[in-house]
Coordinates of N, CA and C in Angstrom, one line a residue:
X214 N -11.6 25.5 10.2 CA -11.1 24.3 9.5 C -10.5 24.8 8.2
X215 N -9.8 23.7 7.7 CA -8.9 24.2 6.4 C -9.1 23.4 5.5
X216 N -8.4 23.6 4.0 CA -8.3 22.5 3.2 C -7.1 22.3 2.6
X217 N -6.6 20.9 2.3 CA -5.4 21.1 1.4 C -5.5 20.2 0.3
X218 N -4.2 20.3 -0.7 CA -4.4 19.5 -2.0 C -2.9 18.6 -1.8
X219 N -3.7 17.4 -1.4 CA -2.8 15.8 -2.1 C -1.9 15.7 -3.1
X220 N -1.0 16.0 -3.7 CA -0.1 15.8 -4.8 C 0.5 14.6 -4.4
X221 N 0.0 13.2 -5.6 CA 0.7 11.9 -5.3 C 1.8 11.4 -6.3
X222 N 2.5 11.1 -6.0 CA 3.8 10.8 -7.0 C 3.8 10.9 -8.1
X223 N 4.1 12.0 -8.5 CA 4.0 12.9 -9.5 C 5.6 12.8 -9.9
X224 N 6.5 11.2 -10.1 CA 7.9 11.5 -10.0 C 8.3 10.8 -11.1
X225 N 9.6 11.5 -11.4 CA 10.1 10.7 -13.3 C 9.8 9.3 -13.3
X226 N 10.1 8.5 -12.8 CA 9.4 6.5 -12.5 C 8.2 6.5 -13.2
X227 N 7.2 7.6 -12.8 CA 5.7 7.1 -13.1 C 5.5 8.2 -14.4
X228 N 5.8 8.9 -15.3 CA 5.9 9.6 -16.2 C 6.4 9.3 -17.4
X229 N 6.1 9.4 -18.6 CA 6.6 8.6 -19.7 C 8.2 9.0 -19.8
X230 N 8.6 7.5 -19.9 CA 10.4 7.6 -20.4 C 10.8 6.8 -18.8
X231 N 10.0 6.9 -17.8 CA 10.3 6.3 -16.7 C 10.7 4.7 -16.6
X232 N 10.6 4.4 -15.5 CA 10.5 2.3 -15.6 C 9.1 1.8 -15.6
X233 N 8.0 2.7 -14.8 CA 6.8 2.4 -14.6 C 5.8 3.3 -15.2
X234 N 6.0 3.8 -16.8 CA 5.9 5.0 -17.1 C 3.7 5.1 -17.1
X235 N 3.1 5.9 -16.5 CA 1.3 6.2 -17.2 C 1.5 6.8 -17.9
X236 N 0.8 6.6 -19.0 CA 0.2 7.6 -20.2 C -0.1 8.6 -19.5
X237 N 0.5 10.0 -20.2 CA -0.4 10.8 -19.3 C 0.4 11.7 -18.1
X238 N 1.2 11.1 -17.7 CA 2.0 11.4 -16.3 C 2.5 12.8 -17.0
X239 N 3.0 12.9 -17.7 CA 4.0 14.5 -17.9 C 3.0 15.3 -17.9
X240 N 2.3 14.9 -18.5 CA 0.8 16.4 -18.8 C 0.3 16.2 -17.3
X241 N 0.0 15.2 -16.5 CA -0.2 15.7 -15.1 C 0.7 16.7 -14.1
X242 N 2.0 16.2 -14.5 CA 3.0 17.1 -13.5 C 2.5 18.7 -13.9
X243 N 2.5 18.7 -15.4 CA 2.4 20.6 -15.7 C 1.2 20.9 -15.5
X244 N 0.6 20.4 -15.3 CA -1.5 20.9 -14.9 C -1.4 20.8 -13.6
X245 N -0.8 20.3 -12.8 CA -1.1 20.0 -11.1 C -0.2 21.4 -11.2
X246 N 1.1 21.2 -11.3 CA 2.1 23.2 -11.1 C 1.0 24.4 -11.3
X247 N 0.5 24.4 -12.5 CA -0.4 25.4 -13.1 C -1.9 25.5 -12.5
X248 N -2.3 24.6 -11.9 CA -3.4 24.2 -10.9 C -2.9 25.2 -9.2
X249 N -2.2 25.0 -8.8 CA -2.3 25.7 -8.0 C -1.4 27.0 -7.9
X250 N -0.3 27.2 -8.6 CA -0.1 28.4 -9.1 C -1.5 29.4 -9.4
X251 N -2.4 28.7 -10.2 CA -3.5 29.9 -10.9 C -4.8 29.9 -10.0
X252 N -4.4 29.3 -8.9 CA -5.5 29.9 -8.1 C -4.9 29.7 -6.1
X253 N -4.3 30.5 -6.3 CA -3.7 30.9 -5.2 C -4.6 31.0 -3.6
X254 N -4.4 30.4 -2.4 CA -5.3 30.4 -1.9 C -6.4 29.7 -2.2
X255 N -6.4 28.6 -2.9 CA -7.7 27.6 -3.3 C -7.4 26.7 -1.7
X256 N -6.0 26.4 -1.4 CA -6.1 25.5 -0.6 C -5.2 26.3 0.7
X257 N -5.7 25.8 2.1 CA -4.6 26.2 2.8 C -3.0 25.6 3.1
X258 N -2.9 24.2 2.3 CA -1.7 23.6 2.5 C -1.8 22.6 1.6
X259 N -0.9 22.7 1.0 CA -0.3 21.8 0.0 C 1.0 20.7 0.6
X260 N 0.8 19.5 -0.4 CA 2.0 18.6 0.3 C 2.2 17.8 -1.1
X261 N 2.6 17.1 -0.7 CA 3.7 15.9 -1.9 C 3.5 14.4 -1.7
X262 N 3.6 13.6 -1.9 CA 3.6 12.2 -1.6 C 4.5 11.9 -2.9
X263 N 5.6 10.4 -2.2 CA 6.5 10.7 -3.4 C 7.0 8.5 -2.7
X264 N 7.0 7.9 -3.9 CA 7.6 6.7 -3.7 C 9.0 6.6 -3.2
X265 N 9.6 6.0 -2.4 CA 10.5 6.5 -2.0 C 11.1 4.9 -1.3
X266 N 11.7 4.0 -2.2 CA 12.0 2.9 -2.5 C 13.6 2.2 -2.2
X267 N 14.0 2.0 -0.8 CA 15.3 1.4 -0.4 C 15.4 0.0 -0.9
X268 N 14.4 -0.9 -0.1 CA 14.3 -2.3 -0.3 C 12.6 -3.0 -0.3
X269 N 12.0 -2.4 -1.2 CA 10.6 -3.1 -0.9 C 10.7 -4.3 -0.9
X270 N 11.4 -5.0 -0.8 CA 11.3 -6.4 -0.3 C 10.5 -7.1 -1.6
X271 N 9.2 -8.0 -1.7 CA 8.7 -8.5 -3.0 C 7.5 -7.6 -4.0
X272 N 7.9 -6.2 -3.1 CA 7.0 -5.5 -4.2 C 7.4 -5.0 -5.3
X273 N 9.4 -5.1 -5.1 CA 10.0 -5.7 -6.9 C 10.3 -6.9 -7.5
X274 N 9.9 -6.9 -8.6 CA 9.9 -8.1 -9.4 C 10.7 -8.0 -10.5
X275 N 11.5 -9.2 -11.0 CA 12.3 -9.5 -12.3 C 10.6 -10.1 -12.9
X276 N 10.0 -10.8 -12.4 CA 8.7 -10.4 -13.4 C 7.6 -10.5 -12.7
X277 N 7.4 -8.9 -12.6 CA 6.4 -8.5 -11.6 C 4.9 -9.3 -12.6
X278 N 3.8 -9.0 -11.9 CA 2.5 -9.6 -12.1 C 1.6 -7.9 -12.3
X279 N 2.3 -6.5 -11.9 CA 1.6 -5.6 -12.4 C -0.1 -5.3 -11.5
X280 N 0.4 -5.7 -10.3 CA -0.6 -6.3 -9.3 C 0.0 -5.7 -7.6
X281 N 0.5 -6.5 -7.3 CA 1.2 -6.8 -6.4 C 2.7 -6.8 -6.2
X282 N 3.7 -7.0 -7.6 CA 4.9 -6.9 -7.6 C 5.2 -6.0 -9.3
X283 N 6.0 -5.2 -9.2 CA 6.5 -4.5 -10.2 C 7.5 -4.3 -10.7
X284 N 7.9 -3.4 -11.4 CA 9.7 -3.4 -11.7 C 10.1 -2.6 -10.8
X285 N 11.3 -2.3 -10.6 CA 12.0 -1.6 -9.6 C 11.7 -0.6 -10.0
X286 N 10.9 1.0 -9.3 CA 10.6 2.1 -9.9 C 10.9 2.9 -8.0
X287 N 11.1 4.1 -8.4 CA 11.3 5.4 -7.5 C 12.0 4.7 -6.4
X288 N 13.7 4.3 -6.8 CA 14.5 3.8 -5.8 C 15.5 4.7 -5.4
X289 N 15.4 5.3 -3.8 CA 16.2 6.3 -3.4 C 17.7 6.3 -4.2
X290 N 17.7 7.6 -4.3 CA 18.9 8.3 -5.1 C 19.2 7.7 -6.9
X291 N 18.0 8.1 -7.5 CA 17.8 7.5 -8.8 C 16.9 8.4 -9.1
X292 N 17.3 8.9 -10.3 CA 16.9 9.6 -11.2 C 15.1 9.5 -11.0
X293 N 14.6 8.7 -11.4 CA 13.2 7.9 -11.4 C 12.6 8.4 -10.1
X294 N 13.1 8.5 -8.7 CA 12.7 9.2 -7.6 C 12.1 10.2 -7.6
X295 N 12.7 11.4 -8.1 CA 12.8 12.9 -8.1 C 11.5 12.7 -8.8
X296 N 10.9 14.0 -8.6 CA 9.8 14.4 -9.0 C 9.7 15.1 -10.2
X297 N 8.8 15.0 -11.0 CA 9.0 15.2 -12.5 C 8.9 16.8 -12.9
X298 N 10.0 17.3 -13.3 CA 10.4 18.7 -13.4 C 9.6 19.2 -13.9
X299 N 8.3 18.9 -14.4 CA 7.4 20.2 -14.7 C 6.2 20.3 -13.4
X300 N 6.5 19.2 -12.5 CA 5.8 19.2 -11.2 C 7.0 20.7 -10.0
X301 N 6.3 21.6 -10.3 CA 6.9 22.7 -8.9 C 6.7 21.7 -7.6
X302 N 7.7 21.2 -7.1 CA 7.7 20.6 -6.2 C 8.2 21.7 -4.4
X303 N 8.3 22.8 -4.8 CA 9.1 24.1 -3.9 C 7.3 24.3 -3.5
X304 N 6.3 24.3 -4.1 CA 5.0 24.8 -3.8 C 4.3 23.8 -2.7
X305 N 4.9 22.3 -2.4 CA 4.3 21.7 -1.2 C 5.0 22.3 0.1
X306 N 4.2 21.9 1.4 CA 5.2 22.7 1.9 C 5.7 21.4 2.8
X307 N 5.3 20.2 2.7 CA 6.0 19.2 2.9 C 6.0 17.7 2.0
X308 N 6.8 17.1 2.1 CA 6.9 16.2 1.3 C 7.0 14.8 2.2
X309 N 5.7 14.2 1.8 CA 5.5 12.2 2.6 C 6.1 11.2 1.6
X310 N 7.3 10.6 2.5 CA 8.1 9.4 1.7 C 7.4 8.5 2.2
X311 N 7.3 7.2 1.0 CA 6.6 6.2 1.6 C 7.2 5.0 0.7
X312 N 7.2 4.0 1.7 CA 7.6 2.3 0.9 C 9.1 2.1 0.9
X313 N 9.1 2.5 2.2 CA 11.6 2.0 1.9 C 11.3 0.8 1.9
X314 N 10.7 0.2 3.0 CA 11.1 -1.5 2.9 C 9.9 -2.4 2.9
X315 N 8.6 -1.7 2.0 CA 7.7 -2.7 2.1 C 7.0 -1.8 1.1
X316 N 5.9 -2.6 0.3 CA 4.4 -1.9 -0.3 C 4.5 -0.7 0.5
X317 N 4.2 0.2 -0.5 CA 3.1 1.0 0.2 C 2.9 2.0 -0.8
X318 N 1.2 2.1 -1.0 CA 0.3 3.2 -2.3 C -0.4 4.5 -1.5
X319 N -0.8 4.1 -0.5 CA -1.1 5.4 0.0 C -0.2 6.1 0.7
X320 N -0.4 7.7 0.4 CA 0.2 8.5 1.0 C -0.2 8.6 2.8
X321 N -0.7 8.1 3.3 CA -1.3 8.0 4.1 C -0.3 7.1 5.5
X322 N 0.6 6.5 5.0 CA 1.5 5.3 5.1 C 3.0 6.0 5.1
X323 N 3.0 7.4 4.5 CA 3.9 8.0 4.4 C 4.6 8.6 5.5
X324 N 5.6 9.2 5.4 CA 6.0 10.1 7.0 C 6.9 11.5 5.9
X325 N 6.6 12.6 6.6 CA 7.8 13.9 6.5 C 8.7 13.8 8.2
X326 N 9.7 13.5 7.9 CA 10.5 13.1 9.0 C 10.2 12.0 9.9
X327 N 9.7 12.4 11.3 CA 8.7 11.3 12.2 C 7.4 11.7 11.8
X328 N 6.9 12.6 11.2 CA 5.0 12.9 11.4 C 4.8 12.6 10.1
X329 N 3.6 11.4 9.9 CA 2.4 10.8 9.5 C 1.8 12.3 8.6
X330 N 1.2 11.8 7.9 CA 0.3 12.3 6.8 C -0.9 13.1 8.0
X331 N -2.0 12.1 8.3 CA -2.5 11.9 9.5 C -2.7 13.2 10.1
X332 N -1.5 12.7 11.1 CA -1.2 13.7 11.9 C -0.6 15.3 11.5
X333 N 0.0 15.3 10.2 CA 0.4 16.6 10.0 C -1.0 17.5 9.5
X334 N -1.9 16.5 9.0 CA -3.3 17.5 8.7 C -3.8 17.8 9.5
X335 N -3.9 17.3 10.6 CA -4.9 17.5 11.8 C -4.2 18.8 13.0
X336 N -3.1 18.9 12.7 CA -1.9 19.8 13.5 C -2.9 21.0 13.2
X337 N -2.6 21.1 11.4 CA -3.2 22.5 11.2 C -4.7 22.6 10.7
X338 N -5.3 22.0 11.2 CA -6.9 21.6 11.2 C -7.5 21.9 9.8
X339 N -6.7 20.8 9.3 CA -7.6 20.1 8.2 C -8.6 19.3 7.8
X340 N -9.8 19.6 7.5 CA -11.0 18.8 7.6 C -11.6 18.0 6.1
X341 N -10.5 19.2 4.8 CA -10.9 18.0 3.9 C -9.6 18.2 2.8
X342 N -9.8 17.3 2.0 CA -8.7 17.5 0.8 C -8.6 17.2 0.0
X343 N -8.0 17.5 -1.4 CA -8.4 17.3 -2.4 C -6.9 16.6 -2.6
X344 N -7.4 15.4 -4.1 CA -6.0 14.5 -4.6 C -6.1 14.6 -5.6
X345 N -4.8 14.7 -6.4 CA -4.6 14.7 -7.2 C -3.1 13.7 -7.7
X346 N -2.5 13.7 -9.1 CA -1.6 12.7 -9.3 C -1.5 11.1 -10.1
X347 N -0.5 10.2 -9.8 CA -0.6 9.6 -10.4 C -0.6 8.1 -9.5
X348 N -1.1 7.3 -9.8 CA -1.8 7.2 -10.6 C -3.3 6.9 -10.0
X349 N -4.4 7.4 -11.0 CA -5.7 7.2 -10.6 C -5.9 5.9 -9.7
X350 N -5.4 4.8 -10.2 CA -6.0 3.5 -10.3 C -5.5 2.9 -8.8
X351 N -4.3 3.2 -8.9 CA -3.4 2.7 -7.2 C -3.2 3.7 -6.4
X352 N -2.2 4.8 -6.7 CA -1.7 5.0 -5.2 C -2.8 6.7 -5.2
X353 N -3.4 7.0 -5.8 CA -4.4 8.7 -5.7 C -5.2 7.7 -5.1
X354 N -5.9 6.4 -5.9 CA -7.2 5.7 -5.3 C -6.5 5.5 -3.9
X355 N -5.6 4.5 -3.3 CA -5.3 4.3 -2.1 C -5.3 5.7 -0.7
X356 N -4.6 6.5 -1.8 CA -4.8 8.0 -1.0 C -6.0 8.5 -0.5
X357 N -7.0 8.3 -1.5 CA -8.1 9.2 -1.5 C -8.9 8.3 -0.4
X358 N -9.3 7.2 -0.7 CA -9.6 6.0 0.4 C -9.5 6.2 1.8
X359 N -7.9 6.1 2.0 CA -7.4 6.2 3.2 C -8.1 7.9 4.0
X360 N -7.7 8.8 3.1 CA -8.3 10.0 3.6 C -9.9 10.2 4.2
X361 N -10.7 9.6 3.6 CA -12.0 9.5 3.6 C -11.6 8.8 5.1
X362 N -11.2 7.3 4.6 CA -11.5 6.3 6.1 C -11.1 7.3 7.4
X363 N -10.0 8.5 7.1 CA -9.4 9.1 8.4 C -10.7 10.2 8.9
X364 N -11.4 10.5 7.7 CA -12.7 11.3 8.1 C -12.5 13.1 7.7
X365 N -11.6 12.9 6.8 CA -11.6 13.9 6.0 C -12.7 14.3 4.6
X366 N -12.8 15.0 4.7 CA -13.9 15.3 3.5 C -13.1 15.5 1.7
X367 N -13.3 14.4 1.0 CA -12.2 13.9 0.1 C -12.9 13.9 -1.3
X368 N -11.8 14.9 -1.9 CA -12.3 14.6 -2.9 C -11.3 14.7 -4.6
X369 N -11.2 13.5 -5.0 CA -10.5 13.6 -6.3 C -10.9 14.9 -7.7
X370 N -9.3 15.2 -8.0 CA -9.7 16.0 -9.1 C -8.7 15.1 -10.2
X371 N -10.5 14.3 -10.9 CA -9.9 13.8 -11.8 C -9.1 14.0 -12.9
X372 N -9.1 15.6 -13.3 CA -8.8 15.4 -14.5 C -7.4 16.2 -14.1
X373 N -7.0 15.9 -13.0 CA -5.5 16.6 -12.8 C -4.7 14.9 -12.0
X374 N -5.2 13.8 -12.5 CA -4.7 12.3 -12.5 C -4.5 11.7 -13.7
X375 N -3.3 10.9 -13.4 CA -3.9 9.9 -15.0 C -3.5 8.5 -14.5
X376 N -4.5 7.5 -15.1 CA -4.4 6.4 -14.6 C -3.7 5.1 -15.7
X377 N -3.6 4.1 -15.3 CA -3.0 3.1 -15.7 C -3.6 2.2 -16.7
X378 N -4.6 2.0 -16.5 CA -5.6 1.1 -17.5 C -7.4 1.7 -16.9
X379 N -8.1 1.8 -18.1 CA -9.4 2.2 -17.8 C -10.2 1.4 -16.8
X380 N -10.2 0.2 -17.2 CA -10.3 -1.0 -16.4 C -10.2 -0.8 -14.5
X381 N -8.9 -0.7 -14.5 CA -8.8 -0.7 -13.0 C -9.2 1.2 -12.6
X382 N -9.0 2.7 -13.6 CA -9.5 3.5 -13.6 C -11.0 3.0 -13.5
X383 N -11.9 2.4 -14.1 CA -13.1 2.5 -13.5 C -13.9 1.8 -12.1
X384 N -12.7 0.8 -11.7 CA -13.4 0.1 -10.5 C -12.7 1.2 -9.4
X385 N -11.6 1.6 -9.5 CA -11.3 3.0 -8.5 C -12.5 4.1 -8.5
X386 N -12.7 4.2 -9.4 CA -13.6 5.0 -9.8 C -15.5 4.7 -8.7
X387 N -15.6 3.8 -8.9 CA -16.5 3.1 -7.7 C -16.2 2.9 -6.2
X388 N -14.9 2.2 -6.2 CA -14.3 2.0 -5.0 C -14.7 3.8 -4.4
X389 N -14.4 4.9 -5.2 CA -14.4 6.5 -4.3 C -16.2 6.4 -4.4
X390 N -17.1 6.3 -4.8 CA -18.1 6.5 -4.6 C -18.7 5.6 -4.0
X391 N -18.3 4.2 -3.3 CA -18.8 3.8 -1.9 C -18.5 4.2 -1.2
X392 N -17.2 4.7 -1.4 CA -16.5 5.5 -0.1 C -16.8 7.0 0.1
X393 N -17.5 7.8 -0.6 CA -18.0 9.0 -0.3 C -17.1 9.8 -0.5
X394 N -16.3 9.3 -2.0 CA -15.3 10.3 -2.0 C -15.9 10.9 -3.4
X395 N -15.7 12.4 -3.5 CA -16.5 13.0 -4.8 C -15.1 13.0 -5.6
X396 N -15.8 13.0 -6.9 CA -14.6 13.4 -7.9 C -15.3 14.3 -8.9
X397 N -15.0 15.2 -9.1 CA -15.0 16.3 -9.9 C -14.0 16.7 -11.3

């Protein structure tokens, strides 16, 4: 069995100067690069998860609620998409787009071409994984969640996330520990 590390939208949108910017986001893109660069073989497979936004339909808002609807952030072929250049994005060795035409926070929801998140871990027998990214509170928590529920052995590295508000950081923060997800 194997392990790999979750990199979640770690893209200019969610990084300061962005439309959706976390505190925090730039110093995650260069600690997640330097994270697995400095320990080589920590994981057997690395991947990406990346917003990837044609027409979400009402998950953009002229005045989002910061809930449910938001500003237009990581809309194919826009600057805001791309992954935030101190993130080595050449070190995944695939990349899951997720949310053209509807919600969607977990990587899990995503696809690299036709194959599922899912299914691409299980190809090369992966049994657990670690997440990392942005942000804590929505789409790492949605990630990490979903991974657990697929029956992967999951676990957040907190301090290579940054989240949105402490607030919803700390009820994600529970939501992983009924769910049996460790964070470290």
């Amino acid at each position: 069995m194997s392990r790999a590390l979750i990199v979640v939208d770690v893209q200019n949108d969610f990084c300061e100067g962005g439309s959706l910017p976390v505190a925090g986001g730039a110093a995650v893109a260069a600690a997640v690069t330097e994270l697995i660069k400095a320990a080589p073989g920590r994981w057997d497979h690395v991947v990406a998860t990346r917003d990837w936004h044609i027409d979400p339909g009402l998950h953009f808002s002229a005045e989002p609620d910061f809930r449910d609807s938001w500003p237009p952030h990581c809309v194919v072929g826009t600057a805001g998409s791309a992954f935030h250049p101190d993130f080595d994005h050449t070190l995944a060795e695939a990349v899951f787009d997720k949310g053209a035409y509807e919600a969607a926070y977990s990587g899990f929801e995503g696809s690299s071409g036709e194959t599922g998140l899912t299914e691409w871990l299980r190809t090369r027998d992966v049994d657990a994984v670690d997440v990392v990214g942005i942000a804590t509170d929505h789409c790492v928590r949605a990630t990490a969640l979903d991974a657990a529920a697929e029956g992967f052995t999951t676990t957040v590295l907190l301090d290579y996330t940054a989240a949105v508000a402490e607030e919803t950081k700390a009820k994600a923060l529970e939501d992983f520990e009924r769910a049996g997800v460790a964070v470290k």
